[in-house]
Coordinates of C-alpha atoms in Angstrom, one line a residue:
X7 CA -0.5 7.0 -27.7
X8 CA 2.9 5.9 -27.1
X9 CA 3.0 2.1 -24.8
X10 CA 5.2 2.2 -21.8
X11 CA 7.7 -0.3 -20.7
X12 CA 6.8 -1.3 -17.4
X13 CA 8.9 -4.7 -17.0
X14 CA 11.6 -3.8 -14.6
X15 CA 9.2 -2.8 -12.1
X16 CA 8.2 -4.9 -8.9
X17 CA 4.9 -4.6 -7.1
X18 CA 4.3 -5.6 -4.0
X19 CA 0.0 -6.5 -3.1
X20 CA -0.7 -6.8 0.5
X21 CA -4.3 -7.8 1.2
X22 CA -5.6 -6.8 4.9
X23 CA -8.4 -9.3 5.0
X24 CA -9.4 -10.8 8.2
X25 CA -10.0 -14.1 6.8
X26 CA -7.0 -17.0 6.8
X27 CA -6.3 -18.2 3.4
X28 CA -8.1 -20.0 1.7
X29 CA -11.1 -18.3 3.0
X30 CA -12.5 -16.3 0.1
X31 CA -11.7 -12.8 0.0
X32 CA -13.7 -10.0 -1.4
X33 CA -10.7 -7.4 -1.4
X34 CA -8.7 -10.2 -2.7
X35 CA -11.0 -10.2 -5.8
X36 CA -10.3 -6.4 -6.6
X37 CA -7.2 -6.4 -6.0
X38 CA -7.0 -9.1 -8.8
X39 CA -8.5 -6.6 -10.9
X40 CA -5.3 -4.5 -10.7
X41 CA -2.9 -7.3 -10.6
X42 CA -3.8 -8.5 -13.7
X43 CA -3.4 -4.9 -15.4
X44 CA 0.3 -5.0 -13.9
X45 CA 0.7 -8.7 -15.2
X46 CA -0.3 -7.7 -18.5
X47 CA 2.3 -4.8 -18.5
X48 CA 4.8 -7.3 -17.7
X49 CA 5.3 -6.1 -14.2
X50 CA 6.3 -8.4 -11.5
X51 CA 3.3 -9.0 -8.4
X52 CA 3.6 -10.6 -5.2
X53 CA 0.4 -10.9 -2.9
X54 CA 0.6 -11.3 0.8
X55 CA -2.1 -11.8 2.7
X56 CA -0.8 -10.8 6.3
X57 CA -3.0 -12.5 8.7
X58 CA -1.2 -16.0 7.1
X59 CA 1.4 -14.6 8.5
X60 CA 3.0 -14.5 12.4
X61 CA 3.8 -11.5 12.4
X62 CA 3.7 -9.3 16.0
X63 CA 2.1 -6.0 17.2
X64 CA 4.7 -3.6 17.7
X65 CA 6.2 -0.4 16.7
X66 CA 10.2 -2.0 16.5
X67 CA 11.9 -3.6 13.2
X68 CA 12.0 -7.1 15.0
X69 CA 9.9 -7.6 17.9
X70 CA 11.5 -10.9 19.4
X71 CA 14.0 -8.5 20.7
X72 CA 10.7 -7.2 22.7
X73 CA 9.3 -9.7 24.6
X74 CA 7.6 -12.0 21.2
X75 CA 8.2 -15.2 21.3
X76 CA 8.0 -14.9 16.8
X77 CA 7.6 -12.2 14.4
X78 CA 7.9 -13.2 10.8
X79 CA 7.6 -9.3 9.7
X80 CA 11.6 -8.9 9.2
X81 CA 11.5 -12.0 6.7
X82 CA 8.2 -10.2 5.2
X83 CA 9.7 -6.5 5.3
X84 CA 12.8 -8.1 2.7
X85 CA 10.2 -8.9 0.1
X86 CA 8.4 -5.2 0.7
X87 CA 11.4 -3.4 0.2
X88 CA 12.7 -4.7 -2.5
X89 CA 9.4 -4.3 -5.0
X90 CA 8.5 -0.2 -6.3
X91 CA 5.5 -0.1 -5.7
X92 CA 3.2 -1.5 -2.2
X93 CA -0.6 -1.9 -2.6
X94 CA -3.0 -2.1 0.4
X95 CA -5.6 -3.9 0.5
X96 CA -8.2 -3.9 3.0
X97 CA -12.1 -4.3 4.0
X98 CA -14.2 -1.6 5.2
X99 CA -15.0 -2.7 9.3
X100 CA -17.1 -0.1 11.2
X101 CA -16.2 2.5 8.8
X102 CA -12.4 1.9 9.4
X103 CA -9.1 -0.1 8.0
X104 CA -9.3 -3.8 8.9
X105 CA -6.8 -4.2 12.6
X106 CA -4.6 -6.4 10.4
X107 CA -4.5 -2.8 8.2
X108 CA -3.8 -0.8 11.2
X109 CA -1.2 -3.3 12.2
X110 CA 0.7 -3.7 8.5
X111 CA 1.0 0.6 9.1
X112 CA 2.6 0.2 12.6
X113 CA 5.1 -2.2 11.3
X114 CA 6.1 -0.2 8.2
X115 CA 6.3 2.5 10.8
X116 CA 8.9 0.4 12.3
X117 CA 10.9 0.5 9.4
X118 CA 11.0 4.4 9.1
X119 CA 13.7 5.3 10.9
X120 CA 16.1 3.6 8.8
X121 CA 18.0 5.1 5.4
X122 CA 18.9 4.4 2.0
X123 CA 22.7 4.9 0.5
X124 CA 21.6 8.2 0.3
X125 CA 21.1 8.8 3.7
X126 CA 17.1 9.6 3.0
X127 CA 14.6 7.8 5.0
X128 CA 14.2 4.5 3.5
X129 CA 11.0 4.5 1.8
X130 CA 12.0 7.5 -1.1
X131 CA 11.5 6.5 -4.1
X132 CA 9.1 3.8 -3.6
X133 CA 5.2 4.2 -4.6
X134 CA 2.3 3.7 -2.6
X135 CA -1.7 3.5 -3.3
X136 CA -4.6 1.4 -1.7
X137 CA -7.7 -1.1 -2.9
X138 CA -10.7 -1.2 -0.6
X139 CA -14.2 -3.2 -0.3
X140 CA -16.9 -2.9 2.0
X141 CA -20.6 -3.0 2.3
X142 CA -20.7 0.6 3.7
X143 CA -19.5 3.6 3.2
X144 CA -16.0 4.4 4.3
X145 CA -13.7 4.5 1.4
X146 CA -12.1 7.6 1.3
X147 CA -12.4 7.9 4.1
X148 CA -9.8 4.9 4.5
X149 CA -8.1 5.6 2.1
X150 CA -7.0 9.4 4.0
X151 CA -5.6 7.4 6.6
X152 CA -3.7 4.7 4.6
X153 CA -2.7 7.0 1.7
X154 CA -1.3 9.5 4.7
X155 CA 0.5 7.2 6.8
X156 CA 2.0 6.0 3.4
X157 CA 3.6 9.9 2.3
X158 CA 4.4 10.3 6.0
X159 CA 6.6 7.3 6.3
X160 CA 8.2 8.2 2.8
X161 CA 6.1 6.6 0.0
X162 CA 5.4 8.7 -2.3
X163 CA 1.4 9.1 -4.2
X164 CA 0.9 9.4 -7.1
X165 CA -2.7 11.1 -8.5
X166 CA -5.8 9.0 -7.6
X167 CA -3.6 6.5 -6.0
X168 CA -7.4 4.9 -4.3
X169 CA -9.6 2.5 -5.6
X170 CA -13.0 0.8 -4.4
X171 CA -16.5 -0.5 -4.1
X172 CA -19.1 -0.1 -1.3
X173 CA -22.5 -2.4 -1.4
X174 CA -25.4 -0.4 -0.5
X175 CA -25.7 0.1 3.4
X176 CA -26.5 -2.7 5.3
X177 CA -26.3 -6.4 5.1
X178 CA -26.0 -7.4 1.7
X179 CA -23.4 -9.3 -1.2
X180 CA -19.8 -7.8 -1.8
X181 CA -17.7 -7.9 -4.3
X182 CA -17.5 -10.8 -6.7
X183 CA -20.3 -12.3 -5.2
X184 CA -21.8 -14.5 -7.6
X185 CA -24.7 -15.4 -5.3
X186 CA -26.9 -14.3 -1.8
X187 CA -29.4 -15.7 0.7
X188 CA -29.1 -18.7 -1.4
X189 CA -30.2 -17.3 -4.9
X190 CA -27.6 -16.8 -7.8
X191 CA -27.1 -13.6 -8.8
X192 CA -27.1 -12.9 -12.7
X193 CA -23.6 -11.1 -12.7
X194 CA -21.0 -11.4 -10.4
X195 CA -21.7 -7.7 -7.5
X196 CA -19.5 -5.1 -8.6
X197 CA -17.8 -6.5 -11.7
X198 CA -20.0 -3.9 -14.2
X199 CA -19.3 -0.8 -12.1
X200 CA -17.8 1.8 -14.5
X201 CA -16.3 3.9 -11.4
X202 CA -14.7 1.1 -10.0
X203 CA -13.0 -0.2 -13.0
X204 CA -12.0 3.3 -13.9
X205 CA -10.2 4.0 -10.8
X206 CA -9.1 0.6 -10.5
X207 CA -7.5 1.0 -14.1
X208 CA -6.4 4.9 -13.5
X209 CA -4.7 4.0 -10.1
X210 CA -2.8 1.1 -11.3
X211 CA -1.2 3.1 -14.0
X212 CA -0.3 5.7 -11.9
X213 CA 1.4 3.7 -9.6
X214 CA 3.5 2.3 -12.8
X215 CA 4.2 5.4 -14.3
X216 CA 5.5 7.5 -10.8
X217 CA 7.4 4.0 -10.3
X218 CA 8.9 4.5 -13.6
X219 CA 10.2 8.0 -13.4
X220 CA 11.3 7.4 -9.9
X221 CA 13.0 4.5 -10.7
X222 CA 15.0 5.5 -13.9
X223 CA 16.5 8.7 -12.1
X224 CA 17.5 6.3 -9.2
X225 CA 14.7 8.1 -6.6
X226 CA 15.1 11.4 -5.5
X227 CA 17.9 13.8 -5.1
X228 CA 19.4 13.8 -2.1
X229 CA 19.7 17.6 -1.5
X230 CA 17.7 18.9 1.1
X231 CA 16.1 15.7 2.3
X232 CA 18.8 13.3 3.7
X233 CA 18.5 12.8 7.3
X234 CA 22.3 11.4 7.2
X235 CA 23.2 14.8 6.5
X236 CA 21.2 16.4 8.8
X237 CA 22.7 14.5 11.5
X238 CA 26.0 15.7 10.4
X239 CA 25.2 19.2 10.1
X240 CA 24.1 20.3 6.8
X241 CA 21.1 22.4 6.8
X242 CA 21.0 23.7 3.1
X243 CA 19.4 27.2 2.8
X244 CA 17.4 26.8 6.2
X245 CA 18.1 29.3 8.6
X246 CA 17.0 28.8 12.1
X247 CA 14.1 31.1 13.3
X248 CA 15.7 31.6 16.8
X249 CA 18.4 33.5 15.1
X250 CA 17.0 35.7 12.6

């Protein structure tokens, strides 16, 4: 089996926690899981946990220009364009997306308007997948949500782009936890599941090799997808229903 060459690629880890650093983070501890992976394949990582961060609600690129008083998303958003590949990372609350999840989405939403040189919508050719943790179930269905919002904005996902681990229901020790109610636990929660470190381990590649191929043909053609050209009047081989 032939090794890959993953070194020029750039991978961008966003955890969604609600916890200020340097609060401990049970996402964090998965997501380390898969950022070690990329480190070994010589892939350059970045983490970001958001809620460090001022960064505003808001559906706009810069919201100073509505109303905030400081956003540091534009300063953040420079560092998420430029890697291949964006990871989200969040915790399972109430069977949904952490708020600081639901926010990070709204503010790439922001961004979605704007194009590339080829006049495509900005996010083509960069890859997209999500980590998630929670005590509950939930995990898919989170990851439907992030892993849509994703594609619709213009990342594109690759196969078995999710990974996770649910406790059993109800109160009890997530991931990593190396103790609970006091007594230590003999091996760290999670650590020894099979399913998780097979998905972990599938998705991570995947997100390398679709980063790869995109990357080496330069993303995707621009032929029948550029909104530039749209604008200016090229329509390809659609034909407008009205006038058949």
């Amino acid at each position: 089996m032939q090794k890959t060459d993953f070194s020029t690629l750039k991978a961008m880890y966003i955890n969604c926690t609600l916890k200020k650093s340097p609060s401990e983070s049970h996402t964090s501890k998965l997501m380390d899981v898969s950022k070690q992976i990329m480190q070994k394949e010589n892939v350059t990582v970045e983490e970001i946990r958001l809620i460090d961060h001022d960064v505003a609600s808001g559906v706009y690129p810069d919201m100073t220009a509505h109303g905030w008083e400081k956003d540091e998303w534009p300063e953040l958003f420079k560092k998420i364009i430029d890697a291949d590949i964006l990871i989200i990372g969040t915790p399972i609350w109430l069977g949904e997306k952490s708020s600081v999840a639901q926010k990070l989405i709204e503010r790439l939403y922001a961004m979605s308007g704007m194009t590339n040189e080829k006049g495509q919508y900005l996010f083509y050719g960069k890859v997209g997948g999500t980590i998630i943790t929670g005590n509950e179930d939930g995990v898919k269905h989170c990851a439907m949500g992030i892993l849509y919002a994703m594609q619709h904005i213009g990342y594109s996902i690759p196969p078995q782009a999710d990974a996770g681990w649910i406790g059993e229901v109800g109160p009890g020790p997530s991931y990593g936890d190396t103790e609970w109610k006091g007594e230590k636990l003999n091996t760290p929660v999670g650590l020894q599941s099979d399913f998780t470190n097979r998905n972990t381990t599938f998705m991570t590649y995947n997100l390398m090799h679709l980063a790869k191929m995109l990357k080496e043909q330069g993303g995707y053609p621009s032929y029948g997808n550029s909104r530039e050209a749209w604008d200016n009047g090229k329509k390809w081989s659609f034909e407008n229903p009205e006038y058949r």
